[in-house]
Coordinates of C-alpha atoms (C1' of nucleotides) in Angstrom, one line a residue:
Chain A
M1 CA 1.6 -9.8 -40.8
S2 CA 5.3 -9.4 -40.3
T3 CA 5.8 -8.2 -36.7
N4 CA 3.2 -6.3 -34.8
Q5 CA -0.6 -6.6 -34.9
P6 CA -2.5 -3.8 -33.2
K7 CA -4.1 -6.4 -31.1
K8 CA -1.6 -9.0 -29.9
P9 CA -3.8 -12.1 -29.7
S10 CA -1.6 -14.0 -27.3
K11 CA 2.1 -14.7 -27.6
S12 CA 4.2 -16.5 -25.1
D13 CA 3.6 -13.4 -23.1
R14 CA 0.8 -15.2 -21.5
T15 CA 3.6 -16.1 -19.2
R16 CA 3.6 -12.4 -18.1
A17 CA 0.0 -12.7 -17.1
Q18 CA 0.7 -15.9 -15.2
I19 CA 3.5 -14.3 -13.3
L20 CA 1.3 -11.3 -12.4
D21 CA -1.5 -13.5 -11.3
A22 CA 0.8 -15.5 -9.0
A23 CA 2.4 -12.3 -7.7
R24 CA -1.0 -10.8 -6.9
Q25 CA -2.1 -13.9 -5.0
L26 CA 1.0 -14.3 -2.9
F27 CA 1.5 -10.6 -2.2
A28 CA -2.1 -10.5 -1.0
E29 CA -1.6 -13.5 1.2
H30 CA 1.8 -12.8 2.7
G31 CA 2.6 -9.1 2.0
Y32 CA 5.7 -7.8 0.2
D33 CA 8.4 -9.3 2.3
G34 CA 6.6 -12.6 2.8
A35 CA 6.3 -13.4 -0.9
S36 CA 9.6 -14.3 -2.5
I37 CA 10.3 -14.3 -6.2
R38 CA 11.0 -18.0 -6.0
D39 CA 7.6 -18.7 -4.5
I40 CA 5.9 -16.6 -7.2
A41 CA 7.8 -18.4 -9.9
A42 CA 6.9 -21.8 -8.5
L43 CA 3.2 -20.9 -8.3
A44 CA 3.3 -19.7 -11.9
S45 CA 5.2 -22.9 -12.9
I46 CA 8.1 -21.0 -14.5
D47 CA 11.7 -20.3 -13.7
P48 CA 12.6 -17.6 -11.1
A49 CA 14.9 -16.0 -13.6
M50 CA 11.9 -15.3 -15.9
V51 CA 10.3 -13.2 -13.2
I52 CA 13.2 -10.8 -13.4
R53 CA 13.3 -11.0 -17.1
Y54 CA 9.7 -9.9 -17.5
F55 CA 9.7 -7.4 -14.7
R56 CA 13.0 -5.7 -13.9
S57 CA 12.9 -6.2 -10.2
K58 CA 10.7 -7.3 -7.3
D59 CA 9.8 -3.7 -6.6
E60 CA 8.5 -3.2 -10.2
L61 CA 6.6 -6.4 -10.0
F62 CA 5.0 -5.3 -6.7
A63 CA 4.1 -1.9 -8.1
R64 CA 2.4 -3.6 -11.1
A65 CA 0.6 -6.2 -9.0
A66 CA -0.6 -3.7 -6.4
L67 CA -1.6 -0.8 -8.7
L68 CA -3.3 -2.9 -11.4
D69 CA -6.9 -2.1 -11.7
L70 CA -6.8 0.1 -8.7
Q71 CA -8.1 3.2 -10.5
L72 CA -11.3 3.4 -8.7
P73 CA -14.1 5.4 -10.3
A74 CA -15.3 8.2 -8.0
T75 CA -18.2 7.5 -5.8
Q76 CA -21.4 8.8 -7.3
V77 CA -22.3 11.8 -5.4
T78 CA -26.1 11.9 -5.1
D79 CA -27.5 14.0 -2.3
R80 CA -26.4 14.9 1.1
A81 CA -28.9 12.7 2.8
S82 CA -27.5 9.5 1.3
I83 CA -23.8 10.1 1.2
G84 CA -23.0 7.6 3.9
D85 CA -25.0 4.9 2.2
A86 CA -23.3 5.6 -1.1
I87 CA -19.8 5.3 0.4
I88 CA -20.4 2.0 2.2
R89 CA -22.0 0.5 -1.0
R90 CA -19.1 1.6 -3.1
F91 CA -16.7 0.2 -0.4
L92 CA -18.3 -3.2 -0.6
R93 CA -18.3 -3.2 -4.4
T94 CA -14.6 -2.3 -4.4
W95 CA -13.4 -4.8 -1.8
E96 CA -15.5 -7.8 -2.8
N97 CA -15.0 -7.9 -6.5
S98 CA -11.7 -8.8 -8.1
P99 CA -9.4 -7.6 -9.3
S100 CA -9.6 -4.3 -7.4
A101 CA -10.1 -6.2 -4.2
T102 CA -6.9 -8.1 -4.5
G103 CA -5.0 -4.8 -5.2
M104 CA -6.4 -3.3 -2.1
V105 CA -5.6 -6.3 0.1
I106 CA -2.0 -6.3 -1.3
L107 CA -1.6 -2.6 -0.5
L108 CA -3.1 -2.7 3.0
R109 CA -1.3 -5.8 4.1
S110 CA 2.0 -4.5 2.8
A111 CA 1.5 -1.0 4.2
A112 CA 2.1 -2.2 7.7
S113 CA 5.8 -2.7 7.1
N114 CA 6.5 -1.2 3.7
E115 CA 6.7 2.5 3.3
F116 CA 6.0 2.5 -0.4
A117 CA 2.8 0.7 0.2
A118 CA 1.9 2.9 3.1
E119 CA 2.4 6.0 1.0
K120 CA 0.2 4.6 -1.7
V121 CA -2.6 3.9 0.8
R122 CA -2.4 7.5 2.1
D123 CA -2.5 8.6 -1.5
V124 CA -5.6 6.4 -2.3
F125 CA -7.5 7.9 0.6
A126 CA -6.4 11.4 -0.2
T127 CA -7.7 11.1 -3.7
Q128 CA -10.6 8.8 -3.2
V129 CA -12.3 9.6 0.1
R130 CA -11.4 13.2 0.8
P131 CA -12.9 14.7 -2.4
V132 CA -16.0 12.7 -1.9
V133 CA -16.5 13.8 1.7
A134 CA -15.4 17.4 1.3
P135 CA -18.5 19.0 -0.2
F136 CA -20.9 17.8 2.5
G137 CA -19.9 19.8 5.5
D138 CA -17.8 22.7 6.8
P139 CA -14.8 23.0 4.4
A140 CA -12.5 23.9 7.3
D141 CA -13.5 20.5 8.7
A142 CA -12.9 18.4 5.5
G143 CA -9.7 16.8 6.8
R144 CA -11.2 15.7 10.1
R145 CA -14.4 14.4 8.5
A146 CA -12.5 12.4 5.8
G147 CA -10.1 11.1 8.4
L148 CA -12.9 9.7 10.5
V149 CA -14.5 8.1 7.4
A150 CA -11.1 6.6 6.5
S151 CA -10.7 5.2 10.0
Q152 CA -14.0 3.3 9.9
L153 CA -13.5 2.1 6.3
L154 CA -9.9 0.9 6.9
G155 CA -10.9 -0.7 10.2
L156 CA -13.7 -2.6 8.5
A157 CA -11.2 -3.7 5.8
T158 CA -8.6 -4.7 8.3
C159 CA -10.9 -6.8 10.4
R160 CA -12.8 -8.4 7.5
Y161 CA -10.1 -9.0 4.9
L162 CA -6.8 -9.0 6.7
L163 CA -7.2 -10.2 10.2
R164 CA -10.4 -12.1 9.3
L165 CA -12.0 -11.5 12.7
P166 CA -14.8 -14.1 12.7
P167 CA -17.7 -11.8 13.8
V168 CA -16.8 -9.2 11.2
V169 CA -16.4 -11.8 8.4
A170 CA -19.8 -13.1 9.3
L171 CA -21.5 -9.7 8.7
S172 CA -23.7 -9.7 5.6
H173 CA -23.7 -6.8 3.1
E174 CA -27.1 -5.8 4.4
E175 CA -25.9 -5.6 8.0
I176 CA -22.9 -3.6 7.0
I177 CA -24.9 -1.1 5.0
R178 CA -27.4 -0.8 7.8
D179 CA -24.9 -0.5 10.7
V180 CA -22.0 1.3 9.2
G181 CA -23.8 3.5 6.7
P182 CA -25.3 5.9 9.3
V183 CA -21.9 6.2 11.0
L184 CA -20.3 7.3 7.7
Q185 CA -23.2 9.6 7.2
R186 CA -22.5 11.2 10.5
Y187 CA -18.7 11.4 10.0
A188 CA -19.0 12.7 6.4
T189 CA -21.4 15.5 7.2
G190 CA -19.9 16.4 10.6
A191 CA -23.3 16.3 12.3
D192 CA -23.1 16.1 16.0
Chain B
M1 CA 24.4 -13.2 50.6
S2 CA 25.9 -16.0 48.7
T3 CA 23.9 -16.4 45.5
N4 CA 20.3 -15.2 45.3
Q5 CA 18.6 -12.3 46.9
P6 CA 14.8 -12.3 46.7
K7 CA 15.1 -8.9 45.0
K8 CA 17.8 -9.0 42.3
P9 CA 19.0 -5.4 42.5
S10 CA 20.5 -5.4 39.0
K11 CA 23.2 -7.7 37.6
S12 CA 24.6 -7.6 34.2
D13 CA 21.1 -8.7 33.2
R14 CA 20.4 -5.1 32.6
T15 CA 21.6 -6.2 29.2
R16 CA 18.5 -8.3 29.0
A17 CA 16.4 -5.2 29.5
Q18 CA 18.4 -3.3 26.9
I19 CA 17.8 -6.0 24.3
L20 CA 14.1 -6.1 25.1
D21 CA 13.8 -2.3 24.8
A22 CA 15.6 -2.3 21.5
A23 CA 13.5 -5.2 20.2
R24 CA 10.2 -3.5 21.2
Q25 CA 11.3 -0.3 19.4
L26 CA 12.3 -1.9 16.2
F27 CA 9.5 -4.4 16.1
A28 CA 7.1 -1.5 16.5
E29 CA 8.7 0.4 13.7
H30 CA 9.3 -2.3 11.2
G31 CA 7.3 -5.3 12.1
Y32 CA 8.6 -8.8 12.7
D33 CA 10.3 -9.4 9.4
G34 CA 11.6 -5.9 9.1
A35 CA 13.6 -6.0 12.3
S36 CA 16.6 -8.2 12.3
I37 CA 18.5 -9.5 15.3
R38 CA 21.5 -7.7 14.1
D39 CA 19.7 -4.4 14.0
I40 CA 18.3 -5.0 17.5
A41 CA 21.7 -5.9 18.8
A42 CA 23.2 -2.8 17.2
L43 CA 20.6 -0.6 18.8
A44 CA 21.3 -2.2 22.2
S45 CA 25.0 -1.8 21.6
I46 CA 25.8 -5.5 22.2
D47 CA 26.7 -8.5 20.1
P48 CA 24.1 -10.3 18.0
A49 CA 25.1 -13.5 19.6
M50 CA 24.0 -12.2 23.0
V51 CA 20.4 -11.8 21.7
I52 CA 20.2 -15.5 21.1
R53 CA 21.9 -16.3 24.3
Y54 CA 19.4 -14.3 26.4
F55 CA 16.4 -15.3 24.4
R56 CA 16.4 -18.6 22.7
S57 CA 15.3 -17.5 19.3
K58 CA 13.8 -14.5 17.4
D59 CA 10.3 -16.0 17.8
E60 CA 10.7 -16.1 21.6
L61 CA 12.1 -12.6 21.7
F62 CA 9.2 -11.4 19.6
A63 CA 6.7 -13.1 21.9
R64 CA 8.3 -11.4 24.9
A65 CA 8.4 -8.0 23.3
A66 CA 4.9 -8.1 22.0
L67 CA 3.1 -9.6 25.0
L68 CA 5.0 -7.7 27.7
D69 CA 2.6 -5.4 29.6
L70 CA -0.2 -6.4 27.3
Q71 CA -2.4 -7.7 30.1
L72 CA -4.9 -4.8 29.9
P73 CA -7.2 -4.3 32.8
A74 CA -10.8 -4.7 31.9
T75 CA -12.7 -1.5 31.0
Q76 CA -14.6 -0.2 34.0
V77 CA -18.2 -1.0 33.3
T78 CA -20.2 1.9 34.6
D79 CA -23.7 2.2 33.1
R80 CA -25.2 1.6 29.8
A81 CA -25.5 5.2 28.9
S82 CA -21.7 5.8 29.0
I83 CA -20.3 2.6 27.7
G84 CA -19.1 4.2 24.4
D85 CA -17.4 7.0 26.2
A86 CA -15.7 4.5 28.6
I87 CA -14.4 2.4 25.7
I88 CA -12.9 5.2 23.7
R89 CA -11.2 6.7 26.8
R90 CA -9.7 3.4 27.7
F91 CA -8.5 3.0 24.1
L92 CA -6.7 6.3 24.2
R93 CA -5.1 5.5 27.6
T94 CA -3.9 2.1 26.3
W95 CA -2.6 3.3 22.9
E96 CA -0.9 6.5 24.0
N97 CA 1.0 5.4 27.1
S98 CA 4.0 3.1 27.0
P99 CA 4.7 0.4 27.4
S100 CA 1.3 -1.0 26.5
A101 CA 1.2 1.2 23.4
T102 CA 4.3 -0.2 22.0
G103 CA 3.1 -3.8 22.5
M104 CA -0.1 -3.0 20.6
V105 CA 1.7 -1.3 17.8
I106 CA 4.1 -4.3 17.5
L107 CA 1.2 -6.7 17.4
L108 CA -1.0 -4.8 14.9
R109 CA 1.9 -4.0 12.6
S110 CA 3.1 -7.6 12.5
A111 CA -0.4 -9.0 12.3
A112 CA -0.7 -8.0 8.7
S113 CA 1.9 -10.6 7.6
N114 CA 2.5 -12.8 10.6
E115 CA -0.1 -15.4 11.5
F116 CA 1.1 -15.7 15.1
A117 CA 0.6 -11.9 15.6
A118 CA -2.8 -12.0 13.8
E119 CA -4.0 -14.8 16.1
K120 CA -2.9 -12.8 19.1
V121 CA -4.8 -9.7 17.9
R122 CA -7.9 -11.8 17.5
D123 CA -7.4 -13.2 20.9
V124 CA -6.9 -9.7 22.5
F125 CA -10.2 -8.5 21.0
A126 CA -12.0 -11.7 21.9
T127 CA -11.0 -11.3 25.5
Q128 CA -10.9 -7.5 25.8
V129 CA -13.7 -6.0 23.8
R130 CA -16.3 -8.8 23.5
P131 CA -16.8 -9.3 27.3
V132 CA -17.1 -5.5 27.7
V133 CA -19.7 -5.1 25.0
A134 CA -21.7 -8.2 25.6
P135 CA -23.8 -7.2 28.6
F136 CA -25.2 -4.0 26.9
G137 CA -27.5 -5.5 24.3
D138 CA -29.1 -8.5 22.8
P139 CA -26.9 -11.5 23.9
A140 CA -27.6 -13.1 20.5
D141 CA -26.1 -10.0 18.9
A142 CA -22.9 -9.8 21.1
G143 CA -20.6 -11.1 18.3
R144 CA -21.9 -8.5 15.8
R145 CA -21.8 -5.6 18.2
A146 CA -18.3 -6.5 19.4
G147 CA -17.1 -6.9 15.8
L148 CA -18.4 -3.4 14.8
V149 CA -16.7 -1.9 17.9
A150 CA -13.5 -3.7 17.0
S151 CA -13.6 -2.5 13.4
Q152 CA -13.8 1.2 14.5
L153 CA -11.1 0.8 17.2
L154 CA -8.7 -1.1 14.9
G155 CA -9.3 1.4 12.1
L156 CA -8.6 4.3 14.3
A157 CA -5.4 2.6 15.5
T158 CA -4.3 1.7 12.0
C159 CA -4.8 5.2 10.7
R160 CA -3.3 7.0 13.7
Y161 CA -0.4 4.8 14.8
L162 CA 0.5 2.6 11.8
L163 CA -0.3 4.5 8.6
R164 CA -0.1 7.8 10.3
L165 CA -2.7 9.4 8.1
P166 CA -2.2 13.1 8.7
P167 CA -5.8 14.2 9.5
V168 CA -6.2 11.3 11.9
V169 CA -2.9 12.0 13.6
A170 CA -4.0 15.6 14.0
L171 CA -7.2 14.6 16.0
S172 CA -7.0 15.7 19.6
H173 CA -8.2 13.4 22.4
E174 CA -11.2 15.6 22.9
E175 CA -12.2 15.3 19.2
I176 CA -11.8 11.6 19.2
I177 CA -13.9 11.2 22.4
R178 CA -16.6 13.5 21.0
D179 CA -16.7 12.0 17.5
V180 CA -16.0 8.3 18.0
G181 CA -17.6 7.8 21.4
P182 CA -21.2 8.0 20.2
V183 CA -20.4 5.6 17.4
L184 CA -19.1 3.1 19.8
Q185 CA -22.1 3.7 22.0
R186 CA -24.3 2.9 19.0
Y187 CA -22.4 -0.2 18.1
A188 CA -22.0 -1.6 21.6
T189 CA -25.7 -1.3 22.5
G190 CA -27.0 -2.2 19.1
A191 CA -29.3 0.8 19.0
D192 CA -30.7 1.5 15.5
Chain C
dG1 C1' 29.6 -13.1 30.1
dT2 C1' 31.3 -11.4 25.8
dC3 C1' 33.1 -11.9 21.6
dT4 C1' 35.0 -13.9 16.8
dA5 C1' 34.2 -16.9 13.4
dT6 C1' 31.3 -19.4 10.8
dA7 C1' 27.7 -22.8 9.6
dA8 C1' 23.3 -23.3 7.1
dT9 C1' 19.7 -20.9 4.6
dT10 C1' 17.4 -17.9 1.8
dC11 C1' 17.1 -14.0 -0.7
dG12 C1' 17.3 -10.9 -5.2
dA13 C1' 19.7 -10.7 -9.3
dT14 C1' 23.1 -11.9 -13.2
dA15 C1' 25.7 -14.6 -16.8
dG16 C1' 25.6 -17.5 -20.3
dA17 C1' 24.5 -22.1 -22.6
dC18 C1' 20.9 -23.8 -25.7
Chain D
dG1 C1' 12.5 -17.5 -24.7
dT2 C1' 13.8 -20.7 -21.3
dC3 C1' 16.8 -22.8 -18.5
dT4 C1' 21.1 -24.1 -15.3
dA5 C1' 24.3 -22.4 -12.4
dT6 C1' 25.9 -19.2 -9.5
dC7 C1' 27.1 -14.8 -7.3
dG8 C1' 26.9 -11.6 -3.4
dA9 C1' 24.5 -10.2 0.3
dA10 C1' 21.5 -10.9 4.1
dT11 C1' 19.4 -13.7 7.4
dT12 C1' 19.1 -16.9 12.0
dA13 C1' 21.6 -19.6 14.8
dT14 C1' 25.7 -22.3 16.7
dA15 C1' 30.5 -23.5 18.3
dG16 C1' 34.2 -22.3 20.8
dA17 C1' 38.1 -19.1 22.2
dC18 C1' 39.1 -15.7 25.9

DNA sequence: GTCTATAATTCGATAGAC
DNA sequence: GTCTATCGAATTATAGAC
């Protein structure tokens, strides 16, 4: 019991978790530029200097905050007839359950004016939606089909979680599944 | 011919137009926070102090830059069978022809982390898409139908003009009209 | 009208006492 | 580990010379 236990119970590095929580909240609300280290420190009730001490820079803190818990499990590929339904259900589960939801909001909000975040969004959709959509239509068409799926998913996310357009916020899960599912089905399979 | 002609030919207030052009370009590229008055002045090849002299503040400059030429004429309402097609064609005309296109990109990019811009986007879609969509389905459903249309349109704009997702950028006008038009038709009319 | 100079903030990051 | 104090750079905006 001298120095390291395999399972650190909780040292004063609970501070680290507090900083990360505060950062995730403020990055999600105001984006990368809008959230200052001072604001984050104030929300975490610690000194601004500690933020730099625990994380080397604001960039590193942002990367940790945005990428934490963002490793989304792949959509369960069932059969061709229900791929649209499966995608939209997975979307709702990802975006409406923390902590993945917070990470996605952070990324999408910051992507508008931060190239690092924008590149990460492109990467997420290249690794998450394209492989899911690819097997269900003409392989030569995979890019177009995945792009259309992404446009609808990102549009829904933008309206519902970023801009908070009232009629889109008001949609129930059932309505979204019923209305958007068939569209994704059409886009994913390339049916005309 | 002493002071004012009804039609000012062009005084040194061509400077004003230069500032506005530079502001629109940089706001569109980097958003409100990312574009500084110094950068705008440098691009316009004038002194930063002149920017404040011509426009009272950065906020006022942004408002001018973002709202200029944003008064979109209403979509021509033809008949119920072609409303989806009409909306997507109007969308492409608006977003791919300056100067309206620049104004929309400025607004959408800044809306992610600027509440003024976000409110303006909500306002644009409340006055532009809702009235167009409303007459073509159950009036009690107008909010939901307009919200779904907005989600697809904003998603397409986000992927194509902001994030520049390669497969979405690659889509031709014909492909967009063919693929997205029927989806908007379905959303706008509420057909299941 | 255009510019220099600068005020007044705010930012990220560092140094060093305790 | 935590803090005070501060640096250096960037920002918006103003005052005043020419």
